[in-house]
Amino acid sequence: MAPKDDDKPVELMAETESKKKDSKKKKDKKKSKGGPNDEIIDDENAMSEEDRELKERLETCVSTLINLSNEASVTTPIRLKALDVIVSELRDATSSMTSVPKPLKFLRPKYDVLKEYYGSIEGEKKAEGDNELVFLRARLADVLAVLAMTLGKHDERESLQFKLKGTKDYQLLQTLGSDLAASQGDNLGSWGHEFVRSLAGEIGQEYNSRVISGSNPEDEAPFADLLGMVDVIVPFNVAHNAEAEAVDLLIEVQRLKKILELDSIDEGNYRRICMYLIKTADFMSDPDDYAEVLESAYQLFLKQNQYFDALRVALRTGNDAAIPTLLSQCDDKLMKKQMCLLLARQRVNHEVEDDDDDEAEELNELIGNEKLSEEFRKVAQDLDVMDPKTPEDIYKSHLAETGGFSRRRDAGGAVVDSARANLASTYVNAFVNAGFGVDKLMTPDNEWLYKNKDHGMMAASASLGLIQLWNVEEGLAQIDKFLYSSEEYVKAGAALAVGILSSGVRNDADPTLALLDEHINGDSHIMKCAACTGLGIAYAGSAREDVMELLLPIVEQESSGPETMLEVCLAGLALGMIFVGKCDDTAGGTIVQRLMEASDEELDHSHTKFLCLGLGLLFLGRMEKAEAMIEALRTIEHKISKFAAISLETCAYAGSGNVLKIQEMLHQCSEHLEEDAEHQMAAVIGISLITMGEEVGAEMAIRSFEHLLHYCELPVKRAVPLALGVLNISNPDFSVIDQLSRMSHDPDAEISQNAILAMGLTSAGTNNSRVAGVLRQLSEF
């Protein structure tokens, strides 16, 4: 049964609805009465007494300034006083802008009126001695510039236009020798950071629009008014911890060199400016801009006597000529040593020539990495990791679900040695004991060597070079006996070991060159190949002319055949490693000439890719300097031409993050090819090389690889795991490892093998247990 008061709730609801409608109508009426500016301060009752007083005071000042009734008593000095009140209120409010300042809010409705008044006095000719009128005009222009910051039309850049007009009037007062012009000095920064920031943005836009209109950026005259303001804004920003904004503005108006003239750069802020400049360089698409940004950072470091940081920038720009100057200018002995260690790490073959022979010898020892092995072993002893490890310590096959291959072999009677398993153990043993000088397979006796066949024997003897890495004297004593072995493969492995052993180490006796010289010119094919590769590894980055003279005749060999082509290609690759990033014309010209003269049969060999890579390494990180070589490669009438051009372009822009080049590489991958698609595979790895070292670019590259896996043909898919590995070297990111783990089970053998190799690259040196588990499972798969 329904309650008696059943109709009351309905009545109440109807009453509430009608009240809502009435209040809405009242609001609409209020809105319709006022203009859009009146909405801000609609309700007088909502304002405090203080705010109402401020609003009335400002309105009175505006009406006095404009003087619509043309009262004779309102003279220019009175108008100036009224304007001063407005200026002081605005300045006090905008100095720290955490919210919209009240004076700015109250003056918004008066913006158009003030603009109209300014227009009326702007055209007035200055009467004799009437400096006050010019000063009034200049001050009003300042006020309008501040109001235009929030009210002006964005495209018209009103704030900047008013500021420029005001600046002209201040300059006019200065030429007339008026005392009133003295207040110009503080008329920019006193309006607060937000105003300066807004003005800087508009200066950049105005500069670009003038350049588009036809003004010459190198000519100062068309931009004199803008550059005058830049000269005020930049020191203000630097003095107020806004260094990044100062640099941005100077880059925008193409006047970055002005930063070197600033007195406000000191030991407190130079590092922030230089770090920002170095990071900004990555986003410079124009080579001249890129060079200018890094040169500015170099000069700033030099001014502050930061020679180590200056050296880092010099090496990045390939400015090797600056090295002796920096070392001679540096008086701090510890910093000098640090600089020499940096040169050693970057494999720069520099000889220090100093008046003090003892100091020069010590510095040359550091650059030559002569004590690298000794220091490495000291650290290993301190960390208590000197004990040699066996491959089984790494495999941990007892953890595998099915017991691992070692236990599976033990279960069935006699142990059968597998050449492939032994080869794998050779590599594992070499990598895990690299540089420690001791292991449990190769150093105790020669038994392990003869458990391998052909290339396995070569790998085993070469692994000694990795185990004795950097320790030239002790290592050569162990390797020397293998150089006189009756087995060609053992001798070749020993030659390779000599190169690996002395990689990056400079020795006065230069034993590597002495030992490998005879084999380079010998008759044995396998020894030639090993000697070329050994020289490339030993002298990588050294740019040694005498080594080049040994290798050039091999690259220039004309006799055809797969064996000769392999020698040519490995010698070309060695040249690339020795002159990496040096853009050497002799080496580059020889390699390109050999590619042009090679027959189709020679270019069809898979080894030819080594020759292309050698050429790419010559221009590593040198960007536009490779353009001439790329054009030369495109003239080759063979499918290798595309591969060579993309390899060279990839190396030239490696680590640059150049978006345009990434788009070109993606465009190469868009073509659907089943055969002759090696250039597409190079393009995929190229994307990784270009984006590596730049977080945002790397993330975008990973997304692009997902698209390539979904939509591209098999050759492109095969390169994706390797590209992921290159992009995340020693960085076992969970999502990347997960993706590689899925690809390692792919039905296509090449994709799965590349994924396994990529997992090794991503987790290199990290001892990542997850990757170890995945690889252990795959060994049982």
Tab-separated table of N, CA, C and O in Angstrom, residues 667-724:
chain	number	residue	atom	x	y	z
A	667	HIS	N	62.619	3.144	-45.407
A	667	HIS	CA	62.111	3.137	-46.782
A	667	HIS	C	62.738	1.984	-47.576
A	667	HIS	O	62.067	1.335	-48.394
A	668	GLN	N	64.020	1.707	-47.302
A	668	GLN	CA	64.695	0.581	-47.979
A	668	GLN	C	64.021	-0.747	-47.632
A	668	GLN	O	63.908	-1.636	-48.472
A	669	CYS	N	63.557	-0.838	-46.375
A	669	CYS	CA	62.942	-2.097	-45.908
A	669	CYS	C	61.513	-2.283	-46.427
A	669	CYS	O	60.951	-3.378	-46.334
A	670	SER	N	60.915	-1.209	-46.944
A	670	SER	CA	59.492	-1.290	-47.343
A	670	SER	C	59.283	-2.094	-48.626
A	670	SER	O	58.189	-2.560	-48.905
A	671	GLU	N	60.359	-2.280	-49.403
A	671	GLU	CA	60.228	-3.028	-50.662
A	671	GLU	C	60.150	-4.525	-50.353
A	671	GLU	O	60.947	-5.045	-49.561
A	672	HIS	N	59.215	-5.223	-50.944
A	672	HIS	CA	59.030	-6.660	-50.660
A	672	HIS	C	59.923	-7.494	-51.574
A	672	HIS	O	59.622	-7.700	-52.751
A	673	LEU	N	61.062	-7.947	-51.044
A	673	LEU	CA	62.003	-8.749	-51.828
A	673	LEU	C	62.244	-10.087	-51.140
A	673	LEU	O	62.455	-10.141	-49.932
A	674	GLU	N	62.239	-11.160	-51.930
A	674	GLU	CA	62.554	-12.492	-51.392
A	674	GLU	C	64.040	-12.799	-51.597
A	674	GLU	O	64.659	-13.488	-50.809
A	675	GLU	N	64.605	-12.290	-52.715
A	675	GLU	CA	66.004	-12.534	-53.041
A	675	GLU	C	66.740	-11.195	-53.201
A	675	GLU	O	66.115	-10.153	-53.365
A	676	ASP	N	68.090	-11.276	-53.208
A	676	ASP	CA	68.933	-10.073	-53.362
A	676	ASP	C	68.516	-8.959	-52.383
A	676	ASP	O	68.363	-7.801	-52.750
A	677	ALA	N	68.318	-9.362	-51.134
A	677	ALA	CA	67.821	-8.384	-50.146
A	677	ALA	C	68.854	-8.101	-49.049
A	677	ALA	O	68.504	-7.660	-47.967
A	678	GLU	N	70.159	-8.355	-49.364
A	678	GLU	CA	71.197	-8.117	-48.350
A	678	GLU	C	71.211	-6.649	-47.913
A	678	GLU	O	71.465	-6.344	-46.752
A	679	HIS	N	70.937	-5.743	-48.869
A	679	HIS	CA	70.958	-4.308	-48.517
A	679	HIS	C	69.861	-3.967	-47.510
A	679	HIS	O	70.020	-3.074	-46.688
A	680	GLN	N	68.726	-4.714	-47.585
A	680	GLN	CA	67.652	-4.471	-46.606
A	680	GLN	C	68.089	-4.905	-45.211
A	680	GLN	O	67.797	-4.239	-44.217
A	681	MET	N	68.810	-6.026	-45.141
A	681	MET	CA	69.296	-6.501	-43.837
A	681	MET	C	70.282	-5.488	-43.236
A	681	MET	O	70.258	-5.219	-42.034
A	682	ALA	N	71.134	-4.927	-44.122
A	682	ALA	CA	72.079	-3.901	-43.650
A	682	ALA	C	71.331	-2.666	-43.154
A	682	ALA	O	71.724	-2.048	-42.169
A	683	ALA	N	70.220	-2.327	-43.828
A	683	ALA	CA	69.422	-1.155	-43.439
A	683	ALA	C	68.798	-1.352	-42.060
A	683	ALA	O	68.731	-0.411	-41.256
A	684	VAL	N	68.357	-2.591	-41.759
A	684	VAL	CA	67.733	-2.880	-40.452
A	684	VAL	C	68.769	-2.675	-39.343
A	684	VAL	O	68.498	-2.014	-38.335
A	685	ILE	N	69.976	-3.233	-39.542
A	685	ILE	CA	71.028	-3.065	-38.528
A	685	ILE	C	71.450	-1.593	-38.476
A	685	ILE	O	71.794	-1.067	-37.418
A	686	GLY	N	71.363	-0.920	-39.641
A	686	GLY	CA	71.687	0.513	-39.709
A	686	GLY	C	70.803	1.344	-38.801
A	686	GLY	O	71.271	2.295	-38.157
A	687	ILE	N	69.517	0.995	-38.725
A	687	ILE	CA	68.577	1.731	-37.855
A	687	ILE	C	69.077	1.676	-36.410
A	687	ILE	O	69.092	2.671	-35.696
A	688	SER	N	69.536	0.472	-35.999
A	688	SER	CA	70.054	0.312	-34.629
A	688	SER	C	71.298	1.141	-34.401
A	688	SER	O	71.439	1.811	-33.381
A	689	LEU	N	72.220	1.087	-35.362
A	689	LEU	CA	73.487	1.809	-35.197
A	689	LEU	C	73.275	3.321	-35.131
A	689	LEU	O	73.936	4.020	-34.373
A	690	ILE	N	72.340	3.820	-35.945
A	690	ILE	CA	72.094	5.270	-35.965
A	690	ILE	C	71.426	5.735	-34.665
A	690	ILE	O	71.736	6.796	-34.142
A	691	THR	N	70.506	4.915	-34.133
A	691	THR	CA	69.747	5.345	-32.949
A	691	THR	C	70.421	4.996	-31.627
A	691	THR	O	70.001	5.497	-30.585
A	692	MET	N	71.431	4.134	-31.644
A	692	MET	CA	72.020	3.696	-30.363
A	692	MET	C	72.603	4.881	-29.600
A	692	MET	O	73.154	5.810	-30.189
A	693	GLY	N	72.429	4.856	-28.284
A	693	GLY	CA	72.947	5.939	-27.449
A	693	GLY	C	71.985	7.081	-27.264
A	693	GLY	O	72.270	8.025	-26.550
A	694	GLU	N	70.822	7.016	-27.912
A	694	GLU	CA	69.831	8.099	-27.773
A	694	GLU	C	68.500	7.453	-27.406
A	694	GLU	O	67.895	6.752	-28.208
A	695	GLU	N	68.059	7.658	-26.153
A	695	GLU	CA	66.967	6.865	-25.581
A	695	GLU	C	65.674	6.928	-26.379
A	695	GLU	O	65.057	5.906	-26.660
A	696	VAL	N	65.254	8.140	-26.732
A	696	VAL	CA	63.959	8.288	-27.433
A	696	VAL	C	64.024	7.586	-28.787
A	696	VAL	O	63.126	6.840	-29.166
A	697	GLY	N	65.131	7.810	-29.502
A	697	GLY	CA	65.313	7.189	-30.812
A	697	GLY	C	65.333	5.673	-30.705
A	697	GLY	O	64.763	4.967	-31.551
A	698	ALA	N	65.989	5.155	-29.648
A	698	ALA	CA	66.079	3.703	-29.455
A	698	ALA	C	64.687	3.096	-29.225
A	698	ALA	O	64.358	2.039	-29.760
A	699	GLU	N	63.875	3.792	-28.426
A	699	GLU	CA	62.500	3.310	-28.181
A	699	GLU	C	61.689	3.268	-29.469
A	699	GLU	O	60.967	2.308	-29.739
A	700	MET	N	61.809	4.327	-30.261
A	700	MET	CA	61.078	4.390	-31.532
A	700	MET	C	61.560	3.291	-32.487
A	700	MET	O	60.775	2.709	-33.224
A	701	ALA	N	62.883	3.007	-32.443
A	701	ALA	CA	63.445	1.959	-33.305
A	701	ALA	C	62.859	0.595	-32.945
A	701	ALA	O	62.514	-0.193	-33.829
A	702	ILE	N	62.721	0.342	-31.633
A	702	ILE	CA	62.164	-0.949	-31.199
A	702	ILE	C	60.729	-1.105	-31.701
A	702	ILE	O	60.324	-2.175	-32.164
A	703	ARG	N	59.956	-0.005	-31.658
A	703	ARG	CA	58.584	-0.057	-32.201
A	703	ARG	C	58.610	-0.347	-33.699
A	703	ARG	O	57.792	-1.123	-34.206
A	704	SER	N	59.542	0.299	-34.406
A	704	SER	CA	59.650	0.089	-35.859
A	704	SER	C	59.983	-1.375	-36.168
A	704	SER	O	59.469	-1.942	-37.141
A	705	PHE	N	60.848	-1.988	-35.331
A	705	PHE	CA	61.217	-3.387	-35.564
A	705	PHE	C	60.005	-4.312	-35.441
A	705	PHE	O	59.901	-5.312	-36.156
A	706	GLU	N	59.097	-3.972	-34.531
A	706	GLU	CA	57.873	-4.781	-34.394
A	706	GLU	C	57.060	-4.741	-35.690
A	706	GLU	O	56.531	-5.759	-36.137
A	707	HIS	N	56.985	-3.544	-36.302
A	707	HIS	CA	56.275	-3.422	-37.587
A	707	HIS	C	56.973	-4.228	-38.672
A	707	HIS	O	56.325	-4.874	-39.499
A	708	LEU	N	58.318	-4.196	-38.666
A	708	LEU	CA	59.072	-4.946	-39.678
A	708	LEU	C	58.827	-6.440	-39.536
A	708	LEU	O	58.705	-7.155	-40.531
A	709	LEU	N	58.730	-6.912	-38.288
A	709	LEU	CA	58.455	-8.344	-38.059
A	709	LEU	C	57.073	-8.745	-38.565
A	709	LEU	O	56.856	-9.855	-39.043
A	710	HIS	N	56.119	-7.827	-38.460
A	710	HIS	CA	54.746	-8.136	-38.875
A	710	HIS	C	54.567	-8.092	-40.389
A	710	HIS	O	53.875	-8.932	-40.961
A	711	TYR	N	55.174	-7.080	-41.029
A	711	TYR	CA	54.785	-6.788	-42.418
A	711	TYR	C	55.855	-7.062	-43.464
A	711	TYR	O	55.558	-7.021	-44.653
A	712	CYS	N	57.104	-7.304	-43.062
A	712	CYS	CA	58.166	-7.424	-44.071
A	712	CYS	C	58.478	-8.873	-44.426
A	712	CYS	O	58.029	-9.811	-43.762
A	713	GLU	N	59.300	-9.007	-45.459
A	713	GLU	CA	59.664	-10.338	-45.946
A	713	GLU	C	60.736	-10.958	-45.052
A	713	GLU	O	61.334	-10.295	-44.214
A	714	LEU	N	61.018	-12.231	-45.314
A	714	LEU	CA	61.922	-13.022	-44.471
A	714	LEU	C	63.325	-12.410	-44.314
A	714	LEU	O	63.837	-12.359	-43.190
A	715	PRO	N	63.982	-11.911	-45.377
A	715	PRO	CA	65.340	-11.348	-45.188
A	715	PRO	C	65.371	-10.221	-44.155
A	715	PRO	O	66.317	-10.129	-43.362
A	716	VAL	N	64.346	-9.367	-44.158
A	716	VAL	CA	64.288	-8.257	-43.191
A	716	VAL	C	64.076	-8.805	-41.784
A	716	VAL	O	64.726	-8.376	-40.825
A	717	LYS	N	63.187	-9.789	-41.667
A	717	LYS	CA	62.897	-10.388	-40.345
A	717	LYS	C	64.154	-11.008	-39.746
A	717	LYS	O	64.362	-10.973	-38.537
A	718	ARG	N	64.994	-11.604	-40.603
A	718	ARG	CA	66.206	-12.268	-40.108
A	718	ARG	C	67.181	-11.276	-39.466
A	718	ARG	O	67.949	-11.633	-38.573
A	719	ALA	N	67.163	-10.046	-39.932
A	719	ALA	CA	68.102	-9.046	-39.397
A	719	ALA	C	67.598	-8.395	-38.112
A	719	ALA	O	68.382	-7.815	-37.360
A	720	VAL	N	66.277	-8.487	-37.850
A	720	VAL	CA	65.701	-7.789	-36.689
A	720	VAL	C	66.312	-8.243	-35.358
A	720	VAL	O	66.668	-7.397	-34.533
A	721	PRO	N	66.492	-9.573	-35.103
A	721	PRO	CA	67.093	-9.955	-33.813
A	721	PRO	C	68.483	-9.354	-33.617
A	721	PRO	O	68.829	-8.878	-32.534
A	722	LEU	N	69.295	-9.355	-34.685
A	722	LEU	CA	70.647	-8.781	-34.571
A	722	LEU	C	70.577	-7.282	-34.291
A	722	LEU	O	71.354	-6.752	-33.504
A	723	ALA	N	69.619	-6.616	-34.946
A	723	ALA	CA	69.444	-5.169	-34.726
A	723	ALA	C	69.062	-4.891	-33.271
A	723	ALA	O	69.559	-3.937	-32.663
A	724	LEU	N	68.200	-5.719	-32.717
A	724	LEU	CA	67.810	-5.559	-31.299
A	724	LEU	C	69.022	-5.772	-30.393
A	724	LEU	O	69.190	-5.076	-29.385
